[in-house]
């Protein structure tokens, strides 16, 4: 039997290059390996935990992220693509798991802690937000996922899920699968800075991202705006490559490492202008993004098809979820009839 793989994204914005190098590329490789039964989903319920007052944003991004998925090559014949809120067993599993976790443990979750600080909730943390790691454990366990490809920031979520699984199995019997996190392969970009540099990752709110949906003109303009070396004022001046976003991107995307090395040396000794390096980066990124962009444009003409993919995938995920739920209810002695 194949191993089960599950991962997902919050539909709170289009996917950007950070998602592409940090997770989508790896997902594609895993899909193509044929070694896994793959589930990839749109975590709309989780997106609503911090966007509950903006449901239209989440709604709109269901189609946007689904377009990103299909455009990069997630293939509905190989990967089950579904919408979290359509899987009714998930909130039910979440309710049962709530008993297995203390509030103190939730408050200690480093990812949740960081988000609470960042969102400035103060003492007014919505219960739904605090509990989203429990809902995430339901996401992971409904299909008995063996592996969960995620970024390093999601490690605490997987750890918390594992605690829930151990606790459930110990109390009610061995029903749930203990999942493993799968980090991006060594050498893959762990984290891509935004175009404004300063070491923060790409995000919608910081307005520093390059999106898979960006057209060629936008891509060129964003690369032209990229943060380089503020001390590199004249072409003849020696420039710095440390913290220089354009070189960081070249390290990630350029196949010709020798050419990048040559450019770095030239830049450091002076005589190489930012625009030249930026145009080189543009050519490389554009070559990689063009086919994705073109597929996305074609797919966007058929929103009905894209939504049908999600509907069919959700029906399939539901069958799997109902089977697990029946086992869970039996183990919990609430299988009355
Ligand atoms: N928390 C993840 C994120 O913010 C999204 C997510 C929700 C997820 N449920 C999941 C990822 C289950 C992996 C497995 O990106």
Tab-separated table of C-alpha atoms and ligand atoms in Angstrom:
chain	number	residue	atom	x	y	z
A	1	UNK	CA	0.000	0.000	0.000
A	2	UNK	CA	1.144	3.523	-0.791
A	3	UNK	CA	1.905	5.933	1.995
A	4	UNK	CA	-0.574	8.755	2.510
A	5	UNK	CA	0.627	12.324	2.118
A	6	UNK	CA	-1.380	15.388	3.098
A	7	UNK	CA	-0.693	19.090	3.099
A	8	UNK	CA	-2.542	22.320	2.502
A	9	UNK	CA	-2.606	26.096	2.429
A	10	UNK	CA	-4.837	28.773	3.844
A	11	UNK	CA	-6.698	30.462	1.004
A	12	UNK	CA	-5.968	33.956	2.232
A	13	UNK	CA	-4.029	35.192	-0.794
A	14	UNK	CA	-2.529	34.062	-4.081
A	15	UNK	CA	0.561	31.886	-3.853
A	16	UNK	CA	3.935	33.518	-4.369
A	17	UNK	CA	7.501	32.523	-5.215
A	18	UNK	CA	8.181	31.732	-1.567
A	19	UNK	CA	5.443	29.074	-1.672
A	20	UNK	CA	6.777	27.877	-4.998
A	21	UNK	CA	10.358	27.206	-3.902
A	22	UNK	CA	9.500	26.346	-0.300
A	23	UNK	CA	6.703	23.865	-0.896
A	24	UNK	CA	4.988	23.621	-4.288
A	25	UNK	CA	8.047	22.315	-6.173
A	26	UNK	CA	8.603	19.665	-3.554
A	27	UNK	CA	4.932	18.658	-3.640
A	28	UNK	CA	5.142	18.205	-7.383
A	29	UNK	CA	8.170	15.957	-7.061
A	30	UNK	CA	6.357	13.901	-4.418
A	31	UNK	CA	3.260	13.671	-6.600
A	32	UNK	CA	5.352	12.521	-9.561
A	33	UNK	CA	7.308	9.975	-7.502
A	34	UNK	CA	4.187	7.814	-7.496
A	35	UNK	CA	5.059	6.713	-3.958
A	36	UNK	CA	2.203	8.478	-2.237
A	37	UNK	CA	-1.515	8.750	-2.126
A	38	UNK	CA	-1.592	12.574	-2.170
A	39	UNK	CA	-4.121	14.926	-0.582
A	40	UNK	CA	-3.680	18.692	-0.958
A	41	UNK	CA	-6.346	21.002	0.385
A	42	UNK	CA	-7.539	24.551	0.817
A	43	UNK	CA	-7.760	25.254	4.538
A	44	UNK	CA	-10.672	27.676	4.395
A	45	UNK	CA	-11.868	26.909	7.929
A	46	UNK	CA	-8.388	27.682	9.224
A	47	UNK	CA	-8.201	30.834	7.076
A	48	UNK	CA	-11.433	31.935	8.738
A	49	UNK	CA	-9.896	31.667	12.213
A	50	UNK	CA	-8.086	34.923	11.568
A	51	UNK	CA	-10.302	36.251	8.764
A	52	UNK	CA	-13.710	35.481	10.248
A	53	UNK	CA	-14.767	39.074	9.620
A	54	UNK	CA	-13.746	38.903	5.961
A	55	UNK	CA	-15.330	35.755	4.524
A	56	UNK	CA	-15.402	37.080	0.960
A	57	UNK	CA	-11.599	37.232	0.944
A	58	UNK	CA	-11.405	33.549	1.823
A	59	UNK	CA	-14.102	32.698	-0.716
A	60	UNK	CA	-12.311	34.558	-3.523
A	61	UNK	CA	-9.000	32.925	-2.755
A	62	UNK	CA	-10.384	29.398	-3.076
A	63	UNK	CA	-10.371	29.816	-6.843
A	64	UNK	CA	-7.106	31.779	-6.860
A	65	UNK	CA	-5.135	29.168	-4.935
A	66	UNK	CA	-6.761	26.320	-6.867
A	67	UNK	CA	-5.587	28.040	-10.071
A	68	UNK	CA	-2.083	28.298	-8.609
A	69	UNK	CA	-2.134	24.581	-7.729
A	70	UNK	CA	-3.231	23.454	-11.164
A	71	UNK	CA	-0.972	25.924	-12.965
A	72	UNK	CA	2.178	24.641	-11.247
A	73	UNK	CA	1.219	21.087	-12.131
A	74	UNK	CA	-0.694	19.526	-9.276
A	75	UNK	CA	-2.675	16.957	-11.200
A	76	UNK	CA	-6.182	16.007	-10.043
A	77	UNK	CA	-5.727	12.515	-11.463
A	78	UNK	CA	-2.783	12.009	-9.112
A	79	UNK	CA	-3.551	14.291	-6.172
A	80	UNK	CA	-6.890	14.682	-4.414
A	81	UNK	CA	-7.537	18.428	-4.236
A	82	UNK	CA	-10.267	19.424	-1.811
A	83	UNK	CA	-11.828	22.141	0.332
A	84	UNK	CA	-11.557	21.767	4.108
A	85	UNK	CA	-15.021	23.081	4.977
A	86	UNK	CA	-16.688	20.482	2.740
A	87	UNK	CA	-15.374	17.684	4.933
A	88	UNK	CA	-17.971	17.575	7.692
A	89	UNK	CA	-16.115	14.937	9.667
A	90	UNK	CA	-13.335	17.445	10.390
A	91	UNK	CA	-15.211	19.651	12.877
A	92	UNK	CA	-16.565	16.505	14.519
A	93	UNK	CA	-13.073	15.052	14.959
A	94	UNK	CA	-11.928	18.441	16.236
A	95	UNK	CA	-14.556	18.374	18.987
A	96	UNK	CA	-13.388	14.962	20.196
A	97	UNK	CA	-9.728	16.007	20.097
A	98	UNK	CA	-10.490	19.176	22.121
A	99	UNK	CA	-10.753	16.952	25.204
A	100	UNK	CA	-7.204	15.724	24.728
A	101	UNK	CA	-5.430	19.099	24.826
A	102	UNK	CA	-5.073	21.646	27.607
A	103	UNK	CA	-5.445	25.382	27.118
A	104	UNK	CA	-1.949	25.812	28.599
A	105	UNK	CA	-0.542	23.489	25.933
A	106	UNK	CA	-2.228	25.495	23.183
A	107	UNK	CA	-0.848	28.726	24.586
A	108	UNK	CA	2.628	27.205	24.556
A	109	UNK	CA	2.509	26.274	20.859
A	110	UNK	CA	5.347	28.456	19.460
A	111	UNK	CA	3.666	29.115	16.109
A	112	UNK	CA	0.376	30.127	17.726
A	113	UNK	CA	2.280	32.192	20.290
A	114	UNK	CA	4.113	34.107	17.567
A	115	UNK	CA	0.897	34.690	15.636
A	116	UNK	CA	-0.926	35.910	18.740
A	117	UNK	CA	1.858	38.424	19.373
A	118	UNK	CA	1.930	39.492	15.732
A	119	UNK	CA	-1.843	39.970	15.537
A	120	UNK	CA	-1.880	41.906	18.815
A	121	UNK	CA	-4.866	40.030	20.209
A	122	UNK	CA	-3.810	40.898	23.770
A	123	UNK	CA	-6.074	39.031	26.187
A	124	UNK	CA	-8.849	38.799	23.568
A	125	UNK	CA	-7.732	35.691	21.708
A	126	UNK	CA	-10.624	34.151	19.789
A	127	UNK	CA	-11.099	30.561	21.018
A	128	UNK	CA	-11.239	29.372	17.413
A	129	UNK	CA	-7.813	30.820	16.753
A	130	UNK	CA	-6.255	29.323	19.862
A	131	UNK	CA	-7.678	25.920	18.944
A	132	UNK	CA	-6.711	25.813	15.292
A	133	UNK	CA	-3.851	23.370	15.933
A	134	UNK	CA	-6.511	20.905	17.094
A	135	UNK	CA	-8.477	21.411	13.922
A	136	UNK	CA	-5.225	20.925	12.035
A	137	UNK	CA	-4.785	17.583	13.809
A	138	UNK	CA	-8.198	16.604	12.428
A	139	UNK	CA	-7.015	17.611	8.923
A	140	UNK	CA	-3.976	15.385	9.238
A	141	UNK	CA	-5.623	12.374	10.851
A	142	UNK	CA	-8.844	12.042	8.818
A	143	UNK	CA	-6.918	10.388	5.973
A	144	UNK	CA	-4.386	8.693	8.264
A	145	UNK	CA	-1.575	10.727	6.737
A	146	UNK	CA	1.878	9.186	7.128
A	147	UNK	CA	3.727	12.271	5.956
A	148	UNK	CA	2.938	15.977	6.050
A	149	UNK	CA	5.222	18.132	3.885
A	150	UNK	CA	5.447	21.516	5.598
A	151	UNK	CA	7.802	24.390	6.258
A	152	UNK	CA	9.772	24.547	9.470
A	153	UNK	CA	7.242	26.978	10.998
A	154	UNK	CA	4.662	24.182	10.980
A	155	UNK	CA	6.746	21.758	13.085
A	156	UNK	CA	4.932	22.694	16.311
A	157	UNK	CA	1.611	21.862	14.611
A	158	UNK	CA	2.806	18.406	13.655
A	159	UNK	CA	4.223	17.854	17.131
A	160	UNK	CA	0.902	18.848	18.688
A	161	UNK	CA	-0.947	16.553	16.285
A	162	UNK	CA	1.343	13.681	17.280
A	163	UNK	CA	0.535	14.284	20.944
A	164	UNK	CA	-3.180	14.144	20.160
A	165	UNK	CA	-2.754	10.930	18.195
A	166	UNK	CA	-0.769	9.252	20.978
A	167	UNK	CA	-3.282	10.355	23.561
A	168	UNK	CA	-6.283	9.229	21.488
A	169	UNK	CA	-4.772	5.836	20.725
A	170	UNK	CA	-3.804	5.293	24.346
A	171	UNK	CA	-7.267	6.087	25.691
A	172	UNK	CA	-9.543	4.681	22.980
A	173	UNK	CA	-7.406	2.140	21.123
A	174	UNK	CA	-5.091	2.188	18.111
A	175	UNK	CA	-7.143	3.968	15.468
A	176	UNK	CA	-5.151	7.024	14.393
A	177	UNK	CA	-1.921	7.118	12.427
A	178	UNK	CA	1.093	8.898	13.899
A	179	UNK	CA	2.163	11.389	11.203
A	180	UNK	CA	5.672	12.560	10.363
A	181	UNK	CA	6.537	16.062	9.205
A	182	UNK	CA	8.496	16.194	5.970
A	183	UNK	CA	10.667	19.281	5.633
A	184	UNK	CA	11.760	20.572	2.206
A	185	UNK	CA	14.817	18.652	0.952
A	186	UNK	CA	18.217	19.955	2.050
A	187	UNK	CA	19.470	22.459	-0.471
A	188	UNK	CA	15.958	23.600	-1.345
A	189	UNK	CA	15.322	27.217	-0.453
A	190	UNK	CA	13.973	27.110	3.074
A	191	UNK	CA	12.848	30.680	2.995
A	192	UNK	CA	12.847	33.277	0.265
A	193	UNK	CA	13.054	36.931	1.350
A	194	UNK	CA	10.598	39.434	-0.076
A	195	UNK	CA	11.730	41.877	-2.753
A	196	UNK	CA	12.347	44.602	-0.168
A	197	UNK	CA	15.028	42.496	1.495
A	198	UNK	CA	15.380	43.112	5.257
A	199	UNK	CA	15.107	39.386	5.811
A	200	UNK	CA	11.333	39.244	6.120
A	201	UNK	CA	9.605	36.550	4.124
A	202	UNK	CA	7.153	37.240	1.340
A	203	UNK	CA	3.712	38.160	2.492
A	204	UNK	CA	0.657	39.911	1.210
A	205	UNK	CA	0.584	42.298	4.162
A	206	UNK	CA	4.190	43.399	3.599
A	207	UNK	CA	3.470	43.902	-0.097
A	208	UNK	CA	6.853	42.431	-0.984
A	209	UNK	CA	5.932	39.346	-2.968
A	210	UNK	CA	6.252	38.051	-6.505
A	211	UNK	CA	3.110	36.087	-7.322
A	212	UNK	CA	2.729	33.133	-9.648
A	213	UNK	CA	-0.086	35.083	-11.284
A	214	UNK	CA	2.034	38.193	-11.932
A	215	UNK	CA	2.310	39.076	-15.607
A	216	UNK	CA	5.636	39.678	-17.329
A	217	UNK	CA	5.489	43.442	-16.945
A	218	UNK	CA	4.782	43.199	-13.233
A	219	UNK	CA	7.560	40.658	-12.799
A	220	UNK	CA	10.044	42.959	-14.522
A	221	UNK	CA	8.915	45.960	-12.473
A	222	UNK	CA	9.172	44.055	-9.199
A	223	UNK	CA	12.649	42.789	-10.016
A	224	UNK	CA	13.722	46.323	-10.933
A	225	UNK	CA	12.534	47.440	-7.474
A	226	UNK	CA	14.403	44.718	-5.647
A	227	UNK	CA	16.605	45.578	-2.716
A	228	UNK	CA	20.310	45.313	-3.555
A	229	UNK	CA	23.203	47.084	-1.875
A	230	UNK	CA	22.235	50.606	-0.802
A	231	UNK	CA	25.933	51.595	-0.766
A	232	UNK	CA	26.387	50.554	-4.401
A	233	UNK	CA	25.685	53.976	-5.892
A	234	UNK	CA	27.784	54.002	-9.048
A	235	UNK	CA	28.408	51.121	-11.398
A	236	UNK	CA	32.167	51.394	-10.796
A	237	UNK	CA	31.753	51.023	-7.004
A	238	UNK	CA	32.407	47.639	-5.446
A	239	UNK	CA	29.109	46.126	-4.297
A	240	UNK	CA	28.062	43.753	-1.525
A	241	UNK	CA	26.335	40.496	-2.217
A	242	UNK	CA	25.492	39.636	1.403
A	243	UNK	CA	21.845	40.512	2.050
A	244	UNK	CA	21.541	41.518	-1.606
A	245	UNK	CA	18.172	40.080	-2.567
A	246	UNK	CA	18.973	39.800	-6.257
A	247	UNK	CA	21.913	37.494	-5.537
A	248	UNK	CA	19.881	35.545	-2.985
A	249	UNK	CA	17.329	34.865	-5.721
A	250	UNK	CA	20.019	33.974	-8.245
A	251	UNK	CA	21.424	31.432	-5.792
A	252	UNK	CA	17.976	29.853	-5.589
A	253	UNK	CA	16.869	30.000	-9.219
A	254	UNK	CA	19.882	30.127	-11.530
A	255	UNK	CA	20.979	26.761	-12.907
A	256	UNK	CA	24.335	28.119	-14.111
A	257	UNK	CA	26.130	28.401	-10.763
A	258	UNK	CA	29.456	29.252	-12.424
A	259	UNK	CA	27.902	32.272	-14.136
A	260	UNK	CA	26.397	33.419	-10.818
A	261	UNK	CA	29.827	33.102	-9.217
A	262	UNK	CA	31.326	35.167	-12.023
A	263	UNK	CA	28.667	37.860	-11.602
A	264	UNK	CA	29.238	37.932	-7.848
A	265	UNK	CA	32.967	38.469	-8.274
A	266	UNK	CA	32.424	41.173	-10.880
A	267	UNK	CA	29.842	42.905	-8.658
A	268	UNK	CA	32.150	42.795	-5.639
A	269	UNK	CA	35.108	44.192	-7.495
A	270	UNK	CA	33.027	46.939	-9.098
A	271	UNK	CA	31.908	47.680	-12.627
A	272	UNK	CA	28.712	45.640	-12.675
A	273	UNK	CA	25.482	47.595	-12.454
A	274	UNK	CA	22.378	46.485	-10.541
A	275	UNK	CA	20.200	46.709	-13.631
A	276	UNK	CA	22.374	44.200	-15.502
A	277	UNK	CA	22.107	41.664	-12.690
A	278	UNK	CA	18.403	42.314	-12.333
A	279	UNK	CA	17.793	41.769	-16.015
A	280	UNK	CA	19.689	38.488	-15.814
A	281	UNK	CA	17.490	37.434	-12.894
A	282	UNK	CA	14.393	38.498	-14.832
A	283	UNK	CA	15.297	36.226	-17.752
A	284	UNK	CA	15.748	33.264	-15.446
A	285	UNK	CA	12.616	33.821	-13.392
A	286	UNK	CA	10.519	34.617	-16.407
A	287	UNK	CA	11.593	31.407	-18.132
A	288	UNK	CA	10.521	29.443	-15.065
A	289	UNK	CA	7.268	31.305	-14.476
A	290	UNK	CA	6.103	31.727	-18.079
A	291	UNK	CA	4.630	28.249	-18.535
A	292	UNK	CA	2.935	28.466	-15.124
A	293	UNK	CA	1.511	31.875	-15.958
A	294	UNK	CA	0.260	30.692	-19.362
A	295	UNK	CA	-1.444	27.631	-17.888
A	296	UNK	CA	-2.982	29.796	-15.195
A	297	UNK	CA	-4.460	32.182	-17.767
A	298	UNK	CA	-6.004	29.265	-19.689
A	299	UNK	CA	-7.409	27.685	-16.518
A	300	UNK	CA	-8.820	31.003	-15.335
A	301	UNK	CA	-11.045	30.988	-18.410
A	302	UNK	CA	-12.703	27.856	-17.023
A	303	UNK	CA	-13.571	28.501	-13.395
A	304	UNK	CA	-16.359	25.930	-13.678
A	305	UNK	CA	-13.821	23.225	-14.449
A	306	UNK	CA	-11.568	24.275	-11.571
A	307	UNK	CA	-14.445	24.268	-9.085
A	308	UNK	CA	-15.545	20.858	-10.360
A	309	UNK	CA	-12.045	19.507	-9.643
A	310	UNK	CA	-12.431	20.711	-6.047
A	311	UNK	CA	-15.939	19.300	-5.792
A	312	UNK	CA	-14.874	15.864	-7.025
A	313	UNK	CA	-11.784	15.884	-4.815
A	314	UNK	CA	-13.892	16.851	-1.818
A	315	UNK	CA	-16.310	13.977	-2.494
A	316	UNK	CA	-13.373	11.576	-2.517
A	317	UNK	CA	-11.851	13.052	0.657
A	318	UNK	CA	-15.269	12.805	2.310
A	319	UNK	CA	-15.432	9.064	1.738
A	320	UNK	CA	-12.068	8.634	3.406
A	321	UNK	CA	-13.055	10.943	6.264
A	322	UNK	CA	-16.354	9.163	6.926
A	323	UNK	CA	-14.550	5.831	7.175
A	324	UNK	CA	-12.099	7.202	9.743
A	325	UNK	CA	-14.907	8.928	11.640
A	326	UNK	CA	-16.804	5.644	11.930
A	327	UNK	CA	-13.711	4.008	13.449
A	328	UNK	CA	-13.238	6.936	15.816
A	329	UNK	CA	-16.872	6.843	16.968
A	330	UNK	CA	-16.642	3.108	17.520
A	331	UNK	CA	-13.452	3.444	19.535
A	332	UNK	CA	-15.101	6.173	21.623
A	333	UNK	CA	-18.169	3.962	22.290
A	334	UNK	CA	-20.548	6.387	20.625
A	335	UNK	CA	-21.428	4.117	17.703
A	336	UNK	CA	-24.993	3.540	18.953
A	337	UNK	CA	-26.798	2.331	15.884
B	1	LIG	N1	-1.290	25.789	8.837
B	1	LIG	C1	-0.968	25.629	7.446
B	1	LIG	C2	-0.480	26.981	6.915
B	1	LIG	O1	-0.727	28.006	7.526
B	1	LIG	C3	-2.140	25.183	6.610
B	1	LIG	C4	-2.692	23.871	7.067
B	1	LIG	C5	-3.906	23.652	7.633
B	1	LIG	C6	-2.041	22.602	6.989
B	1	LIG	N2	-4.083	22.347	7.923
B	1	LIG	C7	-2.971	21.664	7.537
B	1	LIG	C8	-0.799	22.167	6.517
B	1	LIG	C9	-2.646	20.319	7.641
B	1	LIG	C10	-0.479	20.823	6.621
B	1	LIG	C11	-1.406	19.885	7.183
B	1	LIG	O2	0.129	27.023	5.876
